[in-house]
mmCIF file of C-alpha atoms in Angstrom:
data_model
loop_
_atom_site.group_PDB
_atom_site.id
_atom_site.type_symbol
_atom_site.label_atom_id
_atom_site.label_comp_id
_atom_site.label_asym_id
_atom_site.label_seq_id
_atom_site.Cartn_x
_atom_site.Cartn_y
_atom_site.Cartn_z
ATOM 1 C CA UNK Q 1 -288.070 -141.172 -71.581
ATOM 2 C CA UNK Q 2 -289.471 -138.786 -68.539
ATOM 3 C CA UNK Q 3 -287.389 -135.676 -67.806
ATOM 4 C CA UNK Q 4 -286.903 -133.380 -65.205
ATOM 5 C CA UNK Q 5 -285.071 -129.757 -66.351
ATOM 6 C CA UNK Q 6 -283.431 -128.054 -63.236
ATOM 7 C CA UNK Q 7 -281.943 -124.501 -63.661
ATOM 8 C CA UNK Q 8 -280.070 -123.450 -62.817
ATOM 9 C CA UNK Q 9 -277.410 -125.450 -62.531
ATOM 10 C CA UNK Q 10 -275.160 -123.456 -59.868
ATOM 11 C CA UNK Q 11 -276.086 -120.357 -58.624
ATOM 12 C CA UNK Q 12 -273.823 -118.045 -56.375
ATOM 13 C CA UNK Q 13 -275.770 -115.207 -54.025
ATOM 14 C CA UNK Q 14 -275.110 -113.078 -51.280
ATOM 15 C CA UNK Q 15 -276.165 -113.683 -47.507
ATOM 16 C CA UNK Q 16 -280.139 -112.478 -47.160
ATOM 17 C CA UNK Q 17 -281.192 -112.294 -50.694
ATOM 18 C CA UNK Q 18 -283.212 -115.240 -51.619
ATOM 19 C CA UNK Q 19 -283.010 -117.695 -54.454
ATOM 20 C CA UNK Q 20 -285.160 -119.314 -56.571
ATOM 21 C CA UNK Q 21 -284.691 -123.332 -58.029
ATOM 22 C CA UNK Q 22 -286.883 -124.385 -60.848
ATOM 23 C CA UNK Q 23 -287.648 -127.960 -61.536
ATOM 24 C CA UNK Q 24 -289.678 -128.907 -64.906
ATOM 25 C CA UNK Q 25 -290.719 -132.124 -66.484
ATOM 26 C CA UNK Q 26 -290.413 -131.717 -69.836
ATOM 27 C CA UNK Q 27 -292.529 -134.237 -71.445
ATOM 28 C CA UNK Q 28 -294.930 -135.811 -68.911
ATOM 29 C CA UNK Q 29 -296.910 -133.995 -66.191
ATOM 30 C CA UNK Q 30 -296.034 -134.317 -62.733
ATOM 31 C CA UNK Q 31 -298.471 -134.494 -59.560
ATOM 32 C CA UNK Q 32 -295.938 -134.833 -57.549
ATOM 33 C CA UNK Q 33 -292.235 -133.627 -56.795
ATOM 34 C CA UNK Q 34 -289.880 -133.852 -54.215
ATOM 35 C CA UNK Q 35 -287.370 -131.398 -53.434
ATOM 36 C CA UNK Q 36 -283.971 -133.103 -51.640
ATOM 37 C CA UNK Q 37 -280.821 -131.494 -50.469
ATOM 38 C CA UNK Q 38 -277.583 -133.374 -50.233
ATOM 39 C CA UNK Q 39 -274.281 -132.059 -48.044
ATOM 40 C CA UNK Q 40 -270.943 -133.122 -49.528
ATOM 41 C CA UNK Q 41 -269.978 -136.914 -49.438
ATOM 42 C CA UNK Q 42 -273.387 -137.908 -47.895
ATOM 43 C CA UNK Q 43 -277.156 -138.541 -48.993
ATOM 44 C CA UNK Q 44 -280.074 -137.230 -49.644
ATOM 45 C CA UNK Q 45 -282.033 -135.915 -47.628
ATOM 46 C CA UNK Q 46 -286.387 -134.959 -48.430
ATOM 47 C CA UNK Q 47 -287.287 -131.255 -47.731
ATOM 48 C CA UNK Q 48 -290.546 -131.605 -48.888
ATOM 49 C CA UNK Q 49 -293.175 -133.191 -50.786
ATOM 50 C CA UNK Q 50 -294.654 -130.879 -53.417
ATOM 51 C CA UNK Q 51 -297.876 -131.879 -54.850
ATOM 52 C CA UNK Q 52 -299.929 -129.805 -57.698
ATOM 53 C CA UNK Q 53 -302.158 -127.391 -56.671
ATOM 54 C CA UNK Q 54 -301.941 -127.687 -53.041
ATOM 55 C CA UNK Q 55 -299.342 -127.085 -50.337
ATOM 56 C CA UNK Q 56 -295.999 -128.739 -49.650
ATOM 57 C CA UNK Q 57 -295.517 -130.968 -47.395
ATOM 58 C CA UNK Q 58 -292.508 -130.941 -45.372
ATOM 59 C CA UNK Q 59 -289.993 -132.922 -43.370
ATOM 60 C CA UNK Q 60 -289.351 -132.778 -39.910
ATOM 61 C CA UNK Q 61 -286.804 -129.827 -38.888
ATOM 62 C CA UNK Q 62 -287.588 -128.477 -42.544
ATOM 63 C CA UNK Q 63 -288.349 -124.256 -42.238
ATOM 64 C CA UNK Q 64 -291.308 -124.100 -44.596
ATOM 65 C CA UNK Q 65 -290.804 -120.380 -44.169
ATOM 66 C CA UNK Q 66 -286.996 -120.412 -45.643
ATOM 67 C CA UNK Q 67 -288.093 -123.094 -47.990
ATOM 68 C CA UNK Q 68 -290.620 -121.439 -49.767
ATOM 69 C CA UNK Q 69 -292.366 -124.398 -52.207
ATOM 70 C CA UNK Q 70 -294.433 -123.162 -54.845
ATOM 71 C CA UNK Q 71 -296.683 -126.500 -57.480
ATOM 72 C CA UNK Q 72 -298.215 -124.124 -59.440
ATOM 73 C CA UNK Q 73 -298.879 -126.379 -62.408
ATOM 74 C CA UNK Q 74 -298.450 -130.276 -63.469
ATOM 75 C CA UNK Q 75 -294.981 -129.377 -65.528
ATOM 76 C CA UNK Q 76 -292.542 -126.536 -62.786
ATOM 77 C CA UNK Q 77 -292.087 -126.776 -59.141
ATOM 78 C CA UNK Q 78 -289.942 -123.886 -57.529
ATOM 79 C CA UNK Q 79 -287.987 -123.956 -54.631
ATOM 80 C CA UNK Q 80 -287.002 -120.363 -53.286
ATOM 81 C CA UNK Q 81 -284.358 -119.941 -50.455
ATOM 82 C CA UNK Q 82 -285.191 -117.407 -48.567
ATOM 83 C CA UNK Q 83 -282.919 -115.023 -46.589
ATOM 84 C CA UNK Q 84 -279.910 -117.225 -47.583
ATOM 85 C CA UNK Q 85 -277.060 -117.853 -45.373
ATOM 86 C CA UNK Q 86 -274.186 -119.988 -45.906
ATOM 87 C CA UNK Q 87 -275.156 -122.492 -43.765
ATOM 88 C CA UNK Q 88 -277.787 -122.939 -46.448
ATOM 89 C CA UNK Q 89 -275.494 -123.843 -49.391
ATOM 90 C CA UNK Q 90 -276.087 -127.015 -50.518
ATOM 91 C CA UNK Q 91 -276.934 -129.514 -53.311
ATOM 92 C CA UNK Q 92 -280.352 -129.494 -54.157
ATOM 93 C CA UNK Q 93 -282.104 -131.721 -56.473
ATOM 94 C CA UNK Q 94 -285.950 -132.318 -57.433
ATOM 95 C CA UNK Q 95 -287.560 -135.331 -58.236
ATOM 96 C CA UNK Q 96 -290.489 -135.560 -59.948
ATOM 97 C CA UNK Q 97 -293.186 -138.486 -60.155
ATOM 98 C CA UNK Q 98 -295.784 -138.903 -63.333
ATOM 99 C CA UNK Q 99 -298.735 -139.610 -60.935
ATOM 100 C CA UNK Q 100 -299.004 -139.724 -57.054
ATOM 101 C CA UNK Q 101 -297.939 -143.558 -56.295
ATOM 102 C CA UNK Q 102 -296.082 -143.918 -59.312
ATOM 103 C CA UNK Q 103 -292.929 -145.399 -58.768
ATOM 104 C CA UNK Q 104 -291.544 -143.646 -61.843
ATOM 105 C CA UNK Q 105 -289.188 -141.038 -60.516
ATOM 106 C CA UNK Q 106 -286.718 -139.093 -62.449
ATOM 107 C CA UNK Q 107 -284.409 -136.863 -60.956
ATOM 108 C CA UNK Q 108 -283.368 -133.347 -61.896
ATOM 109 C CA UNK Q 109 -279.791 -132.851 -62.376
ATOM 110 C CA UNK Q 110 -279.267 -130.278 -59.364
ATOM 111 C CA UNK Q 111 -278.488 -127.155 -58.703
ATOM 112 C CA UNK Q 112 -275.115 -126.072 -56.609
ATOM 113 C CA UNK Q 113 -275.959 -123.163 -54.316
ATOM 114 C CA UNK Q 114 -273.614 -121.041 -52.675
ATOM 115 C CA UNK Q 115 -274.230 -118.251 -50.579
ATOM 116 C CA UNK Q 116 -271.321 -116.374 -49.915
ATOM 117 C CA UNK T 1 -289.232 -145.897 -39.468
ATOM 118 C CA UNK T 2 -287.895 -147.064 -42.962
ATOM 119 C CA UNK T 3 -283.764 -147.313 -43.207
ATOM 120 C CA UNK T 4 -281.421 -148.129 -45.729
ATOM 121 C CA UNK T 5 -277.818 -149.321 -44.999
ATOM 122 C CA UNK T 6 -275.401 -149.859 -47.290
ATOM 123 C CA UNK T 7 -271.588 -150.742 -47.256
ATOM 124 C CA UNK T 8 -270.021 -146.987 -46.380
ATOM 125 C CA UNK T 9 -266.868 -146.852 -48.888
ATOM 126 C CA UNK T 10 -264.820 -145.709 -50.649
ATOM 127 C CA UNK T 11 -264.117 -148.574 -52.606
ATOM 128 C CA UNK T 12 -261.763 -148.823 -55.380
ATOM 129 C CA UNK T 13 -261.286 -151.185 -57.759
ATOM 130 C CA UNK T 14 -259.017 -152.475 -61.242
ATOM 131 C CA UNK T 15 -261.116 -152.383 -64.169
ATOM 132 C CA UNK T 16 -262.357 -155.709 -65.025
ATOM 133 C CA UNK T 17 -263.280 -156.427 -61.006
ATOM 134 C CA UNK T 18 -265.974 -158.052 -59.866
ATOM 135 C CA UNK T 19 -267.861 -155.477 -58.139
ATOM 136 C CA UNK T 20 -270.624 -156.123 -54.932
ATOM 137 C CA UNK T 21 -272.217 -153.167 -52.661
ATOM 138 C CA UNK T 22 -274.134 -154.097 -50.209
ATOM 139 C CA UNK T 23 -277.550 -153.004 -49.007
ATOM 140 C CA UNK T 24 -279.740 -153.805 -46.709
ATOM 141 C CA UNK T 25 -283.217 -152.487 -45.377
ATOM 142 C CA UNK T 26 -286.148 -152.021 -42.793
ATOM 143 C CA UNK T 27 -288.796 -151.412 -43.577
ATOM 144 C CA UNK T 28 -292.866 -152.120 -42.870
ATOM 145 C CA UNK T 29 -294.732 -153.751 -45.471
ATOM 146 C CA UNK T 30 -293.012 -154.472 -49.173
ATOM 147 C CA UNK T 31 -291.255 -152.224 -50.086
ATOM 148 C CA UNK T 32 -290.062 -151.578 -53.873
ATOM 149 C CA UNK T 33 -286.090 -151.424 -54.176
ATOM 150 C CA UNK T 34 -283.647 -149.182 -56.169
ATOM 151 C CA UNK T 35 -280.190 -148.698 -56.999
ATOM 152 C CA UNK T 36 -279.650 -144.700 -58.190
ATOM 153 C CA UNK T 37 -276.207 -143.657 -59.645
ATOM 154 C CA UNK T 38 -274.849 -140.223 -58.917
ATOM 155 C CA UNK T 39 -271.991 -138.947 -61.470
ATOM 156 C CA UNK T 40 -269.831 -135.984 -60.330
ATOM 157 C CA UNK T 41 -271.548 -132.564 -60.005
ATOM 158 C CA UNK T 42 -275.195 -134.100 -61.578
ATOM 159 C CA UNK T 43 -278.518 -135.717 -60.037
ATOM 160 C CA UNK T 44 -279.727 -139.172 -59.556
ATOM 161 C CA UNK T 45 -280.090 -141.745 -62.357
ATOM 162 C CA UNK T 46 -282.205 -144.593 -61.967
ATOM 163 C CA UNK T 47 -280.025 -147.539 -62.690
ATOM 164 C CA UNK T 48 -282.280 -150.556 -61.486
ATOM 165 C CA UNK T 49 -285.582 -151.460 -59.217
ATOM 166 C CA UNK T 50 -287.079 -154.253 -58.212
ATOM 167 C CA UNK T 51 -290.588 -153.949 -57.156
ATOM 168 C CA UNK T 52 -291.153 -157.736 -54.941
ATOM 169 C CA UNK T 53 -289.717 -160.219 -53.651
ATOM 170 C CA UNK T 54 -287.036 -162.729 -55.655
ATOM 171 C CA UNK T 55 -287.292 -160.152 -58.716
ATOM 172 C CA UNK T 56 -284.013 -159.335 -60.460
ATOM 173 C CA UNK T 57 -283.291 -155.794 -61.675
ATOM 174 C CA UNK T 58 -280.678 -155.377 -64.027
ATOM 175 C CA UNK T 59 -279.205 -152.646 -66.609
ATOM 176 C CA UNK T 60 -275.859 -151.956 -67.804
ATOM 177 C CA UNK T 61 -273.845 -155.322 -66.431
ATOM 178 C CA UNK T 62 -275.526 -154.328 -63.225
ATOM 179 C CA UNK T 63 -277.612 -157.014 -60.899
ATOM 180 C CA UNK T 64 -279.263 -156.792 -57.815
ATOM 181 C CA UNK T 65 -281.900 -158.802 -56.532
ATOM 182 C CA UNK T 66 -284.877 -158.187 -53.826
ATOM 183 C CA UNK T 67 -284.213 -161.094 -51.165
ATOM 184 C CA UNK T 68 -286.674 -160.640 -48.300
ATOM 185 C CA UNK T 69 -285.630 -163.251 -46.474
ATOM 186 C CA UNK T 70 -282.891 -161.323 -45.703
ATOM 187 C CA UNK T 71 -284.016 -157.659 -45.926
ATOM 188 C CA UNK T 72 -281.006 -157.358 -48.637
ATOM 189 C CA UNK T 73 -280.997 -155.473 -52.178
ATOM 190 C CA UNK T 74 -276.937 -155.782 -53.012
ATOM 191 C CA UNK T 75 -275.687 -154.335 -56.558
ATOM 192 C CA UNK T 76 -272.837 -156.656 -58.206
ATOM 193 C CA UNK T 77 -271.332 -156.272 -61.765
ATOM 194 C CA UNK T 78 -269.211 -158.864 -63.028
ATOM 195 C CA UNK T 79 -266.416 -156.124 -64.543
ATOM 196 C CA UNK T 80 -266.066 -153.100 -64.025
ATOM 197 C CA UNK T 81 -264.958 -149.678 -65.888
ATOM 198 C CA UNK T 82 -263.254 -146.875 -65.500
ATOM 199 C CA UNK T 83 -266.849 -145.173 -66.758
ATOM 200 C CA UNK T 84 -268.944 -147.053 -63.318
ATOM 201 C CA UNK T 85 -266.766 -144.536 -61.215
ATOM 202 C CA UNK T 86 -269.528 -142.342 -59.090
ATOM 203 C CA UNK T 87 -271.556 -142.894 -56.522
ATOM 204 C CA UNK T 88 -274.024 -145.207 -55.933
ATOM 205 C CA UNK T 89 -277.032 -144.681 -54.044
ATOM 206 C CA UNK T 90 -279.767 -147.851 -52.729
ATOM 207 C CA UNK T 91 -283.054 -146.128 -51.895
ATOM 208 C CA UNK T 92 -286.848 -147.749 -51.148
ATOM 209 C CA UNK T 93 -290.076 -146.462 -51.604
ATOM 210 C CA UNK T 94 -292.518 -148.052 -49.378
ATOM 211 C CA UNK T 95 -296.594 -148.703 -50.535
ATOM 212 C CA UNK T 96 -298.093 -145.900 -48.713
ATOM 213 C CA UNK T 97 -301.431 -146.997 -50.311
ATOM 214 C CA UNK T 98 -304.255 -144.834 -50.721
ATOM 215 C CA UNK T 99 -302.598 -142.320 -52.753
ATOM 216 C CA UNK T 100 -299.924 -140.972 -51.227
ATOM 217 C CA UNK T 101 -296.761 -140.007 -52.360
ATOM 218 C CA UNK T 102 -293.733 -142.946 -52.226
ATOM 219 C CA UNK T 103 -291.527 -141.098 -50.260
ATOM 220 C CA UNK T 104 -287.888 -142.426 -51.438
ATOM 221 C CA UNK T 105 -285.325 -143.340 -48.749
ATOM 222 C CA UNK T 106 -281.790 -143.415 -49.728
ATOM 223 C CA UNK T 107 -278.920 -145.343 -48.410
ATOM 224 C CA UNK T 108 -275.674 -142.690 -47.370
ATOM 225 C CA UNK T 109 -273.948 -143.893 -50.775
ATOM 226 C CA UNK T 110 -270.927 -145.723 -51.881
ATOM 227 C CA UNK T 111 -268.433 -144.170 -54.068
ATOM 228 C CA UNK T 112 -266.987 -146.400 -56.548
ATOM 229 C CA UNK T 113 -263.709 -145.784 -58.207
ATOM 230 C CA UNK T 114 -262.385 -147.981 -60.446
ATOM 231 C CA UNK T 115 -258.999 -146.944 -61.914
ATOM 232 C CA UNK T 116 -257.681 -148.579 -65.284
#
């Protein structure tokens, strides 16, 4: 079956250095991925749509310019925190789809930031 | 807008319990369903869809079925185990059409404990 790879898993950094979040499918190409965050005891919430070879597209009240969202090719998405603060620790999980429409999405298994 | 509500918990239940979680939606158009499972400290898993209306998804004991009359997706399992503790998450993904991307929108989640 599809999978995602997300490294790393937990990640500890000081304030102002930034961070970077790697998502992978391993055996299928992805067009598209989606980059969530997720506070303690609540949902998910999208960041931003990341599709391959173009620019993100992002929520509303999502900094694209802390959130840095890079699709360089059909298998890794990265996600680089920028500046961190530790308002910014969070849960943050990918999702990636095969092809754009496809409802086919598997789910990284996060990565636990915390900016101390 | 597209929303998903679902029964805020906790709940907890004795193994062997007959388990329901409720969800309902809004949403324009017809929408596919999903229930997503969260275990402690991972991502998402996928544990059933159903893409129209009066279909059944089902895996693991699980059930839930898309009623449209009544804009309702809810997740039941006959008996429960200790292993179903987590959290579980009902998301749609509406058409979009035209090739875009099936933006998922997640319920706030339930957590489930079931103690033995």
């Amino acid at each position: 079956g599809a999978v995602v790879s997300q490294h790393p898993s937990r990640v500890i950094c000081k304030s102002g250095t930034s961070v970077k979040i790697e998502c992978r499918s391993l055996d299928f190409q992805a067009t598209t991925m989606f980059w969530y965050r997720q506070f303690p005891k609540q949902s998910l919430m999208l960041m931003a749509t990341s599709n391959e070879g173009s620019k993100a597209t992002y929520e509303q009240g999502v900094e694209k310019d802390k959130f840095l969202i890079n699709h360089a090719s059909l298998t890794l998405s990265t996600l680089t925190v920028t500046s961190a603060h530790p308002e910014d620790s969070s849960f943050y999980i990918c999702s990636a789809a095969p092809f754009t429409g496809s409802l086919g999405y598997t789910f990284g298994s996060g990565t636990r930031l915390t900016v101390v | 807008g597209n929303s998903v509500t679902q029964m805020e918990g906790p709940v907890t239940l004795s193994e062997e319990a007959f388990l329901t979680i409720n969800c309902t939606y809004t949403a324009t158009g017809y929408p596919s369903l999903f229930w997503y499972v969260q275990y402690p400290g991972e991502g998402l898993q996928l544990l059933l869809k159903a893409t129209k209306a009066d279909d059944k998804g089902s895996n693991k004991g699980f059930e839930a079925t898309y009623r449209k009359e009544t804009t309702s997706f809810h997740l039941e399992k006959g008996s429960v185990q200790v292993s179903d503790s987590a959290v579980y998450f009902c998301a749609l993904s509406d058409g979009g059409g035209g090739g875009s991307n099936y933006k998922l929108t997640f319920g706030k989640g339930t957590l489930l404990t079931v103690n033995p």
